[in-house]
Amino acid sequence: MTEAYATSADLTGWLGSAAPADAERMLVRASELLDSIVTASFAVDATSRLPSDPDVATALRDACCAVVEFWLEVGEANDIDGLAGTQLSTGGYSGVRAPANSVRAIRILRQAGLL
């Protein structure tokens, strides 16, 4: 099982408002997504299984919160249904759905050298 890179308290601080009721579940899912896109290797603590380098831990915490923030904006279904970034047409509107990954999270990971 993936350990969450952020806590509900971290998410509350990131959002500047209360975390959603299912924050813990969303943070675990966001951490799973990050595990699938991070390409750099990093050391982990044997007990917590979280990054031992504080800079890596901070970047992953912030990226995790950014993913949940993104899902709160575009809907978590954007990650679940596999249609992210595809063409959408409804009620006279035509456009592209939100991307698969949070642009903010990608930027955080890139700046930390994790991509």
The first five atom37 places (N, CA, C, CB, O) and aatype in JSON, in Angstrom:
{
  "aatype": [12, 16, 6, 0, 18, 0, 16, 15, 0, 3, 10, 16, 7, 17, 10, 7, 15, 0, 0, 14, 0, 3, 0, 6, 1, 12, 10, 19, 1, 0, 15, 6, 10, 10, 3, 15, 9, 19, 16, 0, 15, 13, 0, 19, 3, 0, 16, 15, 1, 10, 14, 15, 3, 14, 3, 19, 0, 16, 0, 10, 1, 3, 0, 4, 4, 0, 19, 19, 6, 13, 17, 10, 6, 19, 7, 6, 0, 2, 3, 9, 3, 7, 10, 0, 7, 16, 5, 10, 15, 16, 7, 7, 18, 15, 7, 19, 1, 0, 14, 0, 2, 15, 19, 1, 0, 9, 1, 9, 10, 1, 5, 0, 7, 10, 10],
  "atom_mask": [
    [1, 1, 1, 1, 1],
    [1, 1, 1, 1, 1],
    [1, 1, 1, 1, 1],
    [1, 1, 1, 1, 1],
    [1, 1, 1, 1, 1],
    [1, 1, 1, 1, 1],
    [1, 1, 1, 1, 1],
    [1, 1, 1, 1, 1],
    [1, 1, 1, 1, 1],
    [1, 1, 1, 1, 1],
    [1, 1, 1, 1, 1],
    [1, 1, 1, 1, 1],
    [1, 1, 1, 0, 1],
    [1, 1, 1, 1, 1],
    [1, 1, 1, 1, 1],
    [1, 1, 1, 0, 1],
    [1, 1, 1, 1, 1],
    [1, 1, 1, 1, 1],
    [1, 1, 1, 1, 1],
    [1, 1, 1, 1, 1],
    [1, 1, 1, 1, 1],
    [1, 1, 1, 1, 1],
    [1, 1, 1, 1, 1],
    [1, 1, 1, 1, 1],
    [1, 1, 1, 1, 1],
    [1, 1, 1, 1, 1],
    [1, 1, 1, 1, 1],
    [1, 1, 1, 1, 1],
    [1, 1, 1, 1, 1],
    [1, 1, 1, 1, 1],
    [1, 1, 1, 1, 1],
    [1, 1, 1, 1, 1],
    [1, 1, 1, 1, 1],
    [1, 1, 1, 1, 1],
    [1, 1, 1, 1, 1],
    [1, 1, 1, 1, 1],
    [1, 1, 1, 1, 1],
    [1, 1, 1, 1, 1],
    [1, 1, 1, 1, 1],
    [1, 1, 1, 1, 1],
    [1, 1, 1, 1, 1],
    [1, 1, 1, 1, 1],
    [1, 1, 1, 1, 1],
    [1, 1, 1, 1, 1],
    [1, 1, 1, 1, 1],
    [1, 1, 1, 1, 1],
    [1, 1, 1, 1, 1],
    [1, 1, 1, 1, 1],
    [1, 1, 1, 1, 1],
    [1, 1, 1, 1, 1],
    [1, 1, 1, 1, 1],
    [1, 1, 1, 1, 1],
    [1, 1, 1, 1, 1],
    [1, 1, 1, 1, 1],
    [1, 1, 1, 1, 1],
    [1, 1, 1, 1, 1],
    [1, 1, 1, 1, 1],
    [1, 1, 1, 1, 1],
    [1, 1, 1, 1, 1],
    [1, 1, 1, 1, 1],
    [1, 1, 1, 1, 1],
    [1, 1, 1, 1, 1],
    [1, 1, 1, 1, 1],
    [1, 1, 1, 1, 1],
    [1, 1, 1, 1, 1],
    [1, 1, 1, 1, 1],
    [1, 1, 1, 1, 1],
    [1, 1, 1, 1, 1],
    [1, 1, 1, 1, 1],
    [1, 1, 1, 1, 1],
    [1, 1, 1, 1, 1],
    [1, 1, 1, 1, 1],
    [1, 1, 1, 1, 1],
    [1, 1, 1, 1, 1],
    [1, 1, 1, 0, 1],
    [1, 1, 1, 1, 1],
    [1, 1, 1, 1, 1],
    [1, 1, 1, 1, 1],
    [1, 1, 1, 1, 1],
    [1, 1, 1, 1, 1],
    [1, 1, 1, 1, 1],
    [1, 1, 1, 0, 1],
    [1, 1, 1, 1, 1],
    [1, 1, 1, 1, 1],
    [1, 1, 1, 0, 1],
    [1, 1, 1, 1, 1],
    [1, 1, 1, 1, 1],
    [1, 1, 1, 1, 1],
    [1, 1, 1, 1, 1],
    [1, 1, 1, 1, 1],
    [1, 1, 1, 0, 1],
    [1, 1, 1, 0, 1],
    [1, 1, 1, 1, 1],
    [1, 1, 1, 1, 1],
    [1, 1, 1, 0, 1],
    [1, 1, 1, 1, 1],
    [1, 1, 1, 1, 1],
    [1, 1, 1, 1, 1],
    [1, 1, 1, 1, 1],
    [1, 1, 1, 1, 1],
    [1, 1, 1, 1, 1],
    [1, 1, 1, 1, 1],
    [1, 1, 1, 1, 1],
    [1, 1, 1, 1, 1],
    [1, 1, 1, 1, 1],
    [1, 1, 1, 1, 1],
    [1, 1, 1, 1, 1],
    [1, 1, 1, 1, 1],
    [1, 1, 1, 1, 1],
    [1, 1, 1, 1, 1],
    [1, 1, 1, 1, 1],
    [1, 1, 1, 1, 1],
    [1, 1, 1, 0, 1],
    [1, 1, 1, 1, 1],
    [1, 1, 1, 1, 1]
  ],
  "atom_positions": [
    [[0.83, -1.18, 0.0], [0.0, 0.0, 0.0], [0.87, 1.24, 0.0], [-0.95, 0.0, 1.21], [1.89, 1.31, 0.7]],
    [[0.48, 2.2, -0.78], [1.18, 3.47, -0.84], [0.92, 4.29, 0.41], [0.76, 4.26, -2.09], [-0.22, 4.38, 0.88]],
    [[1.97, 4.86, 0.94], [1.82, 5.79, 2.06], [1.51, 7.17, 1.48], [3.12, 5.83, 2.96], [2.08, 7.55, 0.46]],
    [[0.62, 7.9, 2.11], [0.3, 9.25, 1.65], [1.47, 10.18, 1.93], [-1.0, 9.78, 2.33], [2.06, 10.14, 3.02]],
    [[1.81, 11.0, 0.96], [2.91, 11.95, 1.1], [2.49, 13.2, 1.87], [3.44, 12.34, -0.26], [3.33, 14.03, 2.21]],
    [[1.18, 13.34, 2.14], [0.67, 14.49, 2.86], [-0.43, 14.05, 3.81], [0.15, 15.58, 1.88], [-1.02, 12.98, 3.64]],
    [[-0.7, 14.87, 4.8], [-1.76, 14.59, 5.76], [-2.94, 15.54, 5.51], [-1.24, 14.76, 7.22], [-2.84, 16.48, 4.72]],
    [[-4.04, 15.27, 6.17], [-5.19, 16.18, 6.07], [-4.83, 17.58, 6.54], [-6.38, 15.63, 6.89], [-5.29, 18.57, 5.98]],
    [[-4.0, 17.66, 7.57], [-3.56, 18.97, 8.07], [-2.72, 19.69, 7.01], [-2.74, 18.81, 9.38], [-2.86, 20.9, 6.83]],
    [[-1.85, 18.95, 6.31], [-1.07, 19.54, 5.22], [-2.01, 20.09, 4.14], [-0.1, 18.5, 4.6], [-1.82, 21.2, 3.64]],
    [[-3.02, 19.29, 3.8], [-3.96, 19.69, 2.76], [-4.75, 20.92, 3.19], [-4.92, 18.54, 2.44], [-4.98, 21.81, 2.37]],
    [[-5.16, 20.98, 4.44], [-5.88, 22.15, 4.94], [-5.01, 23.39, 4.81], [-6.3, 21.94, 6.41], [-5.48, 24.45, 4.39]],
    [[-3.74, 23.27, 5.17], [-2.82, 24.4, 5.02], [-2.64, 24.8, 3.57], [0.0, 0.0, 0.0], [-2.58, 25.99, 3.25]],
    [[-2.55, 23.83, 2.69], [-2.37, 24.08, 1.25], [-3.59, 24.79, 0.67], [-2.11, 22.76, 0.5], [-3.46, 25.76, -0.08]],
    [[-4.78, 24.29, 1.03], [-6.01, 24.84, 0.47], [-6.41, 26.17, 1.1], [-7.13, 23.84, 0.65], [-7.07, 26.99, 0.47]],
    [[-5.99, 26.37, 2.36], [-6.41, 27.56, 3.07], [-7.85, 27.44, 3.56], [0.0, 0.0, 0.0], [-8.47, 28.43, 3.95]],
    [[-8.36, 26.24, 3.54], [-9.71, 25.96, 4.03], [-9.75, 24.49, 4.46], [-10.81, 26.26, 2.93], [-8.79, 23.75, 4.25]],
    [[-10.84, 24.1, 5.05], [-10.95, 22.72, 5.56], [-10.77, 21.7, 4.44], [-12.29, 22.51, 6.25], [-11.25, 21.88, 3.32]],
    [[-10.07, 20.63, 4.77], [-9.91, 19.53, 3.84], [-11.24, 18.81, 3.68], [-8.81, 18.55, 4.32], [-12.05, 18.82, 4.6]],
    [[-11.49, 18.18, 2.53], [-12.74, 17.44, 2.36], [-12.82, 16.26, 3.32], [-12.88, 16.95, 0.93], [-11.8, 15.81, 3.85]],
    [[-14.01, 15.77, 3.55], [-14.23, 14.67, 4.5], [-13.43, 13.43, 4.15], [-15.71, 14.32, 4.56], [-13.0, 12.7, 5.04]],
    [[-13.23, 13.18, 2.86], [-12.49, 11.98, 2.44], [-11.04, 12.3, 2.06], [-13.21, 11.32, 1.26], [-10.46, 11.66, 1.18]],
    [[-10.47, 13.29, 2.73], [-9.12, 13.75, 2.41], [-8.08, 12.64, 2.49], [-8.73, 14.87, 3.34], [-7.21, 12.54, 1.62]],
    [[-8.15, 11.81, 3.52], [-7.13, 10.76, 3.67], [-7.13, 9.83, 2.47], [-7.37, 9.95, 4.97], [-6.07, 9.47, 1.96]],
    [[-8.32, 9.43, 2.02], [-8.42, 8.56, 0.85], [-7.86, 9.26, -0.39], [-9.88, 8.14, 0.61], [-7.12, 8.66, -1.17]],
    [[-8.24, 10.52, -0.57], [-7.76, 11.26, -1.74], [-6.25, 11.45, -1.72], [-8.45, 12.62, -1.82], [-5.61, 11.39, -2.77]],
    [[-5.68, 11.67, -0.55], [-4.23, 11.85, -0.44], [-3.48, 10.56, -0.77], [-3.86, 12.31, 0.97], [-2.42, 10.61, -1.38]],
    [[-4.03, 9.41, -0.37], [-3.41, 8.13, -0.73], [-3.48, 7.95, -2.24], [-4.12, 6.94, -0.01], [-2.49, 7.54, -2.86]],
    [[-4.63, 8.23, -2.85], [-4.77, 8.1, -4.3], [-3.84, 9.05, -5.04], [-6.23, 8.35, -4.72], [-3.23, 8.69, -6.04]],
    [[-3.73, 10.27, -4.53], [-2.82, 11.25, -5.14], [-1.38, 10.77, -5.04], [-2.98, 12.63, -4.47], [-0.59, 10.96, -5.97]],
    [[-1.02, 10.15, -3.92], [0.33, 9.62, -3.74], [0.59, 8.48, -4.72], [0.53, 9.14, -2.29], [1.69, 8.36, -5.27]],
    [[-0.41, 7.64, -4.95], [-0.29, 6.57, -5.94], [-0.04, 7.15, -7.33], [-1.55, 5.69, -5.96], [0.8, 6.65, -8.08]],
    [[-0.76, 8.21, -7.67], [-0.55, 8.86, -8.95], [0.88, 9.4, -9.05], [-1.56, 10.0, -9.17], [1.54, 9.23, -10.07]],
    [[1.35, 10.05, -7.98], [2.72, 10.58, -7.99], [3.74, 9.47, -8.15], [3.01, 11.37, -6.7], [4.72, 9.62, -8.87]],
    [[3.5, 8.34, -7.47], [4.42, 7.2, -7.61], [4.5, 6.74, -9.05], [3.97, 6.04, -6.72], [5.54, 6.23, -9.48]],
    [[3.43, 6.91, -9.81], [3.42, 6.45, -11.2], [4.1, 7.42, -12.15], [2.01, 6.22, -11.65], [4.44, 7.03, -13.27]],
    [[4.31, 8.67, -11.75], [4.93, 9.63, -12.66], [6.32, 10.1, -12.24], [4.05, 10.83, -12.8], [7.08, 10.61, -13.06]],
    [[6.68, 9.93, -10.97], [8.03, 10.31, -10.51], [9.03, 9.34, -11.12], [8.13, 10.31, -8.94], [8.89, 8.13, -11.02]],
    [[10.06, 9.9, -11.75], [11.06, 9.06, -12.41], [12.38, 9.0, -11.65], [11.32, 9.56, -13.8], [13.18, 8.1, -11.88]],
    [[12.61, 9.93, -10.74], [13.85, 9.93, -9.97], [13.72, 8.98, -8.79], [14.19, 11.37, -9.47], [12.65, 8.82, -8.21]],
    [[14.83, 8.35, -8.45], [14.81, 7.5, -7.25], [15.21, 8.34, -6.05], [15.77, 6.26, -7.41], [15.94, 9.32, -6.17]],
    [[14.72, 7.94, -4.89], [15.04, 8.66, -3.67], [15.01, 7.68, -2.5], [14.05, 9.85, -3.43], [14.32, 6.66, -2.55]],
    [[15.78, 8.0, -1.47], [15.86, 7.14, -0.3], [14.6, 7.29, 0.54], [17.11, 7.47, 0.55], [14.02, 8.37, 0.63]],
    [[14.18, 6.19, 1.15], [13.01, 6.22, 2.03], [13.39, 5.7, 3.41], [11.85, 5.38, 1.44], [14.31, 4.89, 3.56]],
    [[12.69, 6.18, 4.4], [12.86, 5.74, 5.77], [12.3, 4.31, 5.89], [12.15, 6.71, 6.77], [11.21, 4.04, 5.4]],
    [[13.04, 3.42, 6.52], [12.64, 2.02, 6.62], [11.34, 1.84, 7.4], [13.73, 1.23, 7.27], [10.58, 0.92, 7.13]],
    [[11.09, 2.7, 8.36], [9.9, 2.57, 9.19], [8.68, 3.2, 8.54], [10.14, 3.19, 10.54], [7.64, 2.56, 8.4]],
    [[8.79, 4.46, 8.14], [7.63, 5.19, 7.61], [7.39, 4.91, 6.13], [7.81, 6.67, 7.82], [6.28, 5.1, 5.63]],
    [[8.43, 4.47, 5.43], [8.41, 4.25, 3.98], [8.18, 5.56, 3.21], [7.31, 3.24, 3.61], [7.75, 5.54, 2.06]],
    [[8.47, 6.67, 3.86], [8.37, 7.99, 3.25], [9.78, 8.51, 2.95], [7.59, 8.98, 4.16], [10.74, 8.01, 3.52]],
    [[9.91, 9.5, 2.07], [11.24, 10.01, 1.72], [12.03, 10.46, 2.95], [11.11, 11.17, 0.75], [11.49, 11.11, 3.84]],
    [[13.3, 10.1, 2.99], [14.14, 10.5, 4.12], [14.78, 11.87, 3.9], [15.24, 9.46, 4.35], [15.16, 12.54, 4.86]],
    [[14.89, 12.3, 2.65], [15.43, 13.63, 2.34], [14.31, 14.66, 2.54], [16.01, 13.68, 0.88], [13.26, 14.55, 1.9]],
    [[14.52, 15.65, 3.41], [13.46, 16.62, 3.68], [13.02, 17.41, 2.45], [13.93, 17.58, 4.73], [11.84, 17.77, 2.35]],
    [[13.93, 17.69, 1.52], [13.55, 18.42, 0.31], [12.63, 17.59, -0.58], [14.8, 18.84, -0.47], [11.66, 18.1, -1.14]],
    [[12.94, 16.3, -0.7], [12.1, 15.39, -1.48], [10.74, 15.23, -0.8], [12.79, 14.0, -1.66], [9.7, 15.26, -1.45]],
    [[10.76, 15.07, 0.52], [9.51, 14.93, 1.27], [8.63, 16.16, 1.1], [9.81, 14.7, 2.77], [7.41, 16.03, 0.94]],
    [[9.22, 17.34, 1.13], [8.47, 18.58, 0.97], [7.87, 18.67, -0.43], [9.36, 19.8, 1.23], [6.7, 19.03, -0.59]],
    [[8.66, 18.35, -1.44], [8.17, 18.4, -2.82], [7.02, 17.42, -3.02], [9.31, 18.09, -3.81], [6.01, 17.76, -3.64]],
    [[7.16, 16.2, -2.51], [6.1, 15.22, -2.67], [4.86, 15.58, -1.86], [6.6, 13.84, -2.25], [3.73, 15.34, -2.31]],
    [[5.04, 16.16, -0.69], [3.9, 16.63, 0.1], [3.13, 17.7, -0.66], [4.37, 17.17, 1.47], [1.91, 17.65, -0.76]],
    [[3.87, 18.68, -1.18], [3.22, 19.78, -1.9], [2.56, 19.3, -3.19], [4.23, 20.88, -2.22], [1.45, 19.72, -3.52]],
    [[3.24, 18.4, -3.91], [2.67, 17.86, -5.15], [1.41, 17.05, -4.84], [3.71, 16.99, -5.89], [0.44, 17.1, -5.6]],
    [[1.42, 16.31, -3.77], [0.26, 15.51, -3.35], [-0.92, 16.43, -3.07], [0.6, 14.66, -2.1], [-2.04, 16.16, -3.51]],
    [[-0.68, 17.49, -2.35], [-1.75, 18.46, -2.06], [-2.23, 19.12, -3.35], [-1.26, 19.52, -1.06], [-3.43, 19.37, -3.51]],
    [[-1.31, 19.42, -4.27], [-1.69, 20.04, -5.54], [-2.57, 19.11, -6.37], [-0.44, 20.43, -6.34], [-3.5, 19.57, -7.04]],
    [[-2.31, 17.82, -6.33], [-3.14, 16.85, -7.06], [-4.55, 16.85, -6.48], [-2.53, 15.43, -6.99], [-5.53, 16.9, -7.24]],
    [[-4.67, 16.81, -5.17], [-6.01, 16.81, -4.55], [-6.71, 18.13, -4.85], [-5.92, 16.59, -3.02], [-7.9, 18.13, -5.16]],
    [[-6.01, 19.25, -4.78], [-6.6, 20.54, -5.12], [-7.13, 20.52, -6.56], [-5.56, 21.68, -4.95], [-8.22, 21.01, -6.83]],
    [[-6.36, 19.94, -7.46], [-6.75, 19.81, -8.86], [-8.02, 18.98, -8.98], [-5.62, 19.16, -9.68], [-8.95, 19.37, -9.69]],
    [[-8.06, 17.84, -8.27], [-9.26, 17.0, -8.31], [-10.47, 17.71, -7.75], [-9.02, 15.71, -7.54], [-11.59, 17.53, -8.24]],
    [[-10.28, 18.53, -6.71], [-11.4, 19.28, -6.16], [-11.94, 20.28, -7.18], [-10.99, 20.0, -4.87], [-13.12, 20.61, -7.16]],
    [[-11.08, 20.75, -8.05], [-11.49, 21.71, -9.09], [-12.14, 21.03, -10.29], [-10.28, 22.52, -9.55], [-13.2, 21.45, -10.74]],
    [[-11.52, 19.98, -10.81], [-12.0, 19.36, -12.06], [-12.78, 18.07, -11.83], [-10.84, 19.07, -12.97], [-13.41, 17.56, -12.76]],
    [[-12.76, 17.55, -10.63], [-13.44, 16.3, -10.34], [-12.47, 15.13, -10.39], [0.0, 0.0, 0.0], [-11.69, 15.0, -11.34]],
    [[-12.51, 14.29, -9.39], [-11.61, 13.13, -9.33], [-11.88, 12.17, -10.48], [-11.77, 12.41, -7.99], [-10.99, 11.42, -10.87]],
    [[-13.1, 12.18, -11.01], [-13.45, 11.3, -12.13], [-12.53, 11.56, -13.32], [-14.92, 11.51, -12.54], [-12.33, 10.68, -14.16]],
    [[-11.98, 12.77, -13.41], [-11.05, 13.09, -14.49], [-9.87, 12.13, -14.5], [-10.55, 14.54, -14.35], [-9.34, 11.82, -15.57]],
    [[-9.46, 11.65, -13.34], [-8.35, 10.7, -13.24], [-8.85, 9.26, -13.37], [-7.6, 10.88, -11.92], [-8.11, 8.38, -13.8]],
    [[-10.09, 9.02, -13.0], [-10.61, 7.67, -12.92], [-11.11, 7.15, -14.26], [-11.72, 7.61, -11.92], [-10.88, 5.99, -14.6]],
    [[-11.8, 7.99, -15.03], [-12.47, 7.49, -16.22], [-11.59, 7.34, -17.45], [-13.59, 8.38, -16.55], [-12.04, 6.8, -18.46]],
    [[-10.35, 7.81, -17.39], [-9.44, 7.64, -18.52], [-9.7, 8.59, -19.67], [0.0, 0.0, 0.0], [-9.13, 8.41, -20.75]],
    [[-10.54, 9.58, -19.48], [-10.88, 10.5, -20.56], [-10.19, 11.86, -20.44], [-12.37, 10.7, -20.61], [-10.5, 12.78, -21.2]],
    [[-9.29, 12.0, -19.51], [-8.59, 13.27, -19.32], [-7.92, 13.7, -20.62], [-7.54, 13.16, -18.18], [-7.3, 12.9, -21.31]],
    [[-8.06, 14.98, -20.93], [-7.42, 15.55, -22.11], [-8.14, 15.24, -23.41], [0.0, 0.0, 0.0], [-7.67, 15.65, -24.48]],
    [[-9.26, 14.52, -23.36], [-9.97, 14.18, -24.59], [-11.0, 15.25, -24.93], [-10.67, 12.81, -24.44], [-11.33, 16.1, -24.1]],
    [[-11.5, 15.21, -26.15], [-12.5, 16.16, -26.63], [-13.82, 15.94, -25.89], [-12.7, 16.01, -28.16], [-14.21, 14.8, -25.62]],
    [[-14.48, 17.03, -25.57], [-15.76, 17.0, -24.86], [-16.74, 17.89, -25.6], [-15.59, 17.46, -23.36], [-16.4, 18.99, -26.03]],
    [[-17.95, 17.42, -25.75], [-19.0, 18.19, -26.39], [-20.28, 17.99, -25.6], [-19.19, 17.79, -27.88], [-20.75, 16.86, -25.46]],
    [[-20.84, 19.06, -25.09], [-22.08, 18.96, -24.33], [-22.82, 20.29, -24.37], [-21.8, 18.55, -22.87], [-22.22, 21.35, -24.19]],
    [[-24.11, 20.24, -24.59], [-24.95, 21.44, -24.55], [-24.43, 22.6, -25.37], [0.0, 0.0, 0.0], [-24.52, 23.74, -24.93]],
    [[-23.91, 22.34, -26.54], [-23.41, 23.41, -27.39], [-21.97, 23.8, -27.11], [0.0, 0.0, 0.0], [-21.38, 24.57, -27.87]],
    [[-21.4, 23.29, -26.05], [-19.99, 23.57, -25.73], [-19.13, 22.45, -26.29], [-19.77, 23.7, -24.19], [-19.48, 21.27, -26.2]],
    [[-18.02, 22.82, -26.87], [-17.06, 21.84, -27.35], [-15.67, 22.28, -26.9], [-17.13, 21.68, -28.9], [-15.29, 23.44, -27.07]],
    [[-14.93, 21.36, -26.34], [-13.59, 21.7, -25.86], [-12.87, 20.46, -25.39], [0.0, 0.0, 0.0], [-13.31, 19.34, -25.63]],
    [[-11.78, 20.67, -24.74], [-10.94, 19.58, -24.25], [-11.08, 19.49, -22.74], [-9.46, 19.78, -24.66], [-11.07, 20.51, -22.05]],
    [[-11.2, 18.27, -22.23], [-11.27, 18.06, -20.78], [-9.94, 18.42, -20.14], [-11.65, 16.61, -20.45], [-8.92, 18.56, -20.82]],
    [[-9.95, 18.56, -18.84], [-8.74, 18.88, -18.08], [-7.67, 17.81, -18.32], [-9.05, 18.99, -16.56], [-8.01, 16.67, -18.63]],
    [[-6.4, 18.17, -18.19], [-5.33, 17.19, -18.39], [-5.36, 16.11, -17.31], [-3.96, 17.88, -18.39], [-6.04, 16.24, -16.29]],
    [[-4.62, 15.05, -17.54], [-4.59, 13.92, -16.6], [-3.91, 14.3, -15.29], [-3.89, 12.73, -17.22], [-4.3, 13.82, -14.23]],
    [[-2.89, 15.13, -15.36], [-2.12, 15.46, -14.16], [-2.18, 16.95, -13.86], [-0.66, 15.02, -14.32], [-2.27, 17.78, -14.77]],
    [[-2.12, 17.26, -12.6], [-2.12, 18.65, -12.15], [-0.86, 19.35, -12.65], [-2.19, 18.72, -10.6], [0.26, 18.91, -12.4]],
    [[-1.06, 20.44, -13.37], [0.07, 21.22, -13.88], [0.93, 21.72, -12.72], [-0.42, 22.41, -14.75], [2.16, 21.74, -12.8]],
    [[0.28, 22.14, -11.65], [1.02, 22.64, -10.48], [1.88, 21.52, -9.88], [0.04, 23.2, -9.42], [3.03, 21.75, -9.52]],
    [[1.32, 20.32, -9.76], [2.08, 19.19, -9.19], [3.27, 18.85, -10.09], [1.17, 17.95, -9.02], [4.36, 18.6, -9.59]],
    [[3.06, 18.85, -11.39], [4.15, 18.56, -12.33], [5.26, 19.59, -12.17], [3.65, 18.53, -13.79], [6.44, 19.24, -12.17]],
    [[4.88, 20.85, -12.05], [5.88, 21.92, -11.88], [6.68, 21.72, -10.59], [5.19, 23.29, -11.86], [7.9, 21.9, -10.58]],
    [[6.0, 21.35, -9.5], [6.68, 21.13, -8.22], [7.67, 19.97, -8.36], [5.65, 20.83, -7.1], [8.82, 20.07, -7.91]],
    [[7.24, 18.89, -8.97], [8.11, 17.71, -9.13], [9.29, 18.02, -10.04], [7.31, 16.53, -9.7], [10.41, 17.57, -9.78]],
    [[9.06, 18.78, -11.11], [10.15, 19.13, -12.02], [11.18, 20.02, -11.32], [9.59, 19.84, -13.27], [12.38, 19.8, -11.47]],
    [[10.71, 21.0, -10.57], [11.63, 21.89, -9.85], [12.45, 21.15, -8.81], [10.86, 23.03, -9.19], [13.57, 21.54, -8.5]],
    [[11.89, 20.07, -8.28], [12.61, 19.27, -7.27], [13.49, 18.21, -7.9], [11.61, 18.61, -6.33], [14.17, 17.47, -7.18]],
    [[13.5, 18.12, -9.23], [14.34, 17.13, -9.92], [13.77, 15.73, -9.81], [0.0, 0.0, 0.0], [14.52, 14.75, -9.93]],
    [[12.47, 15.59, -9.59], [11.87, 14.27, -9.44], [11.27, 13.73, -10.73], [10.82, 14.31, -8.38], [10.76, 12.61, -10.76]],
    [[11.32, 14.52, -11.8], [10.82, 14.05, -13.1], [11.96, 13.92, -14.07], [9.76, 15.0, -13.68], [11.76, 13.54, -15.22]]
  ]
}
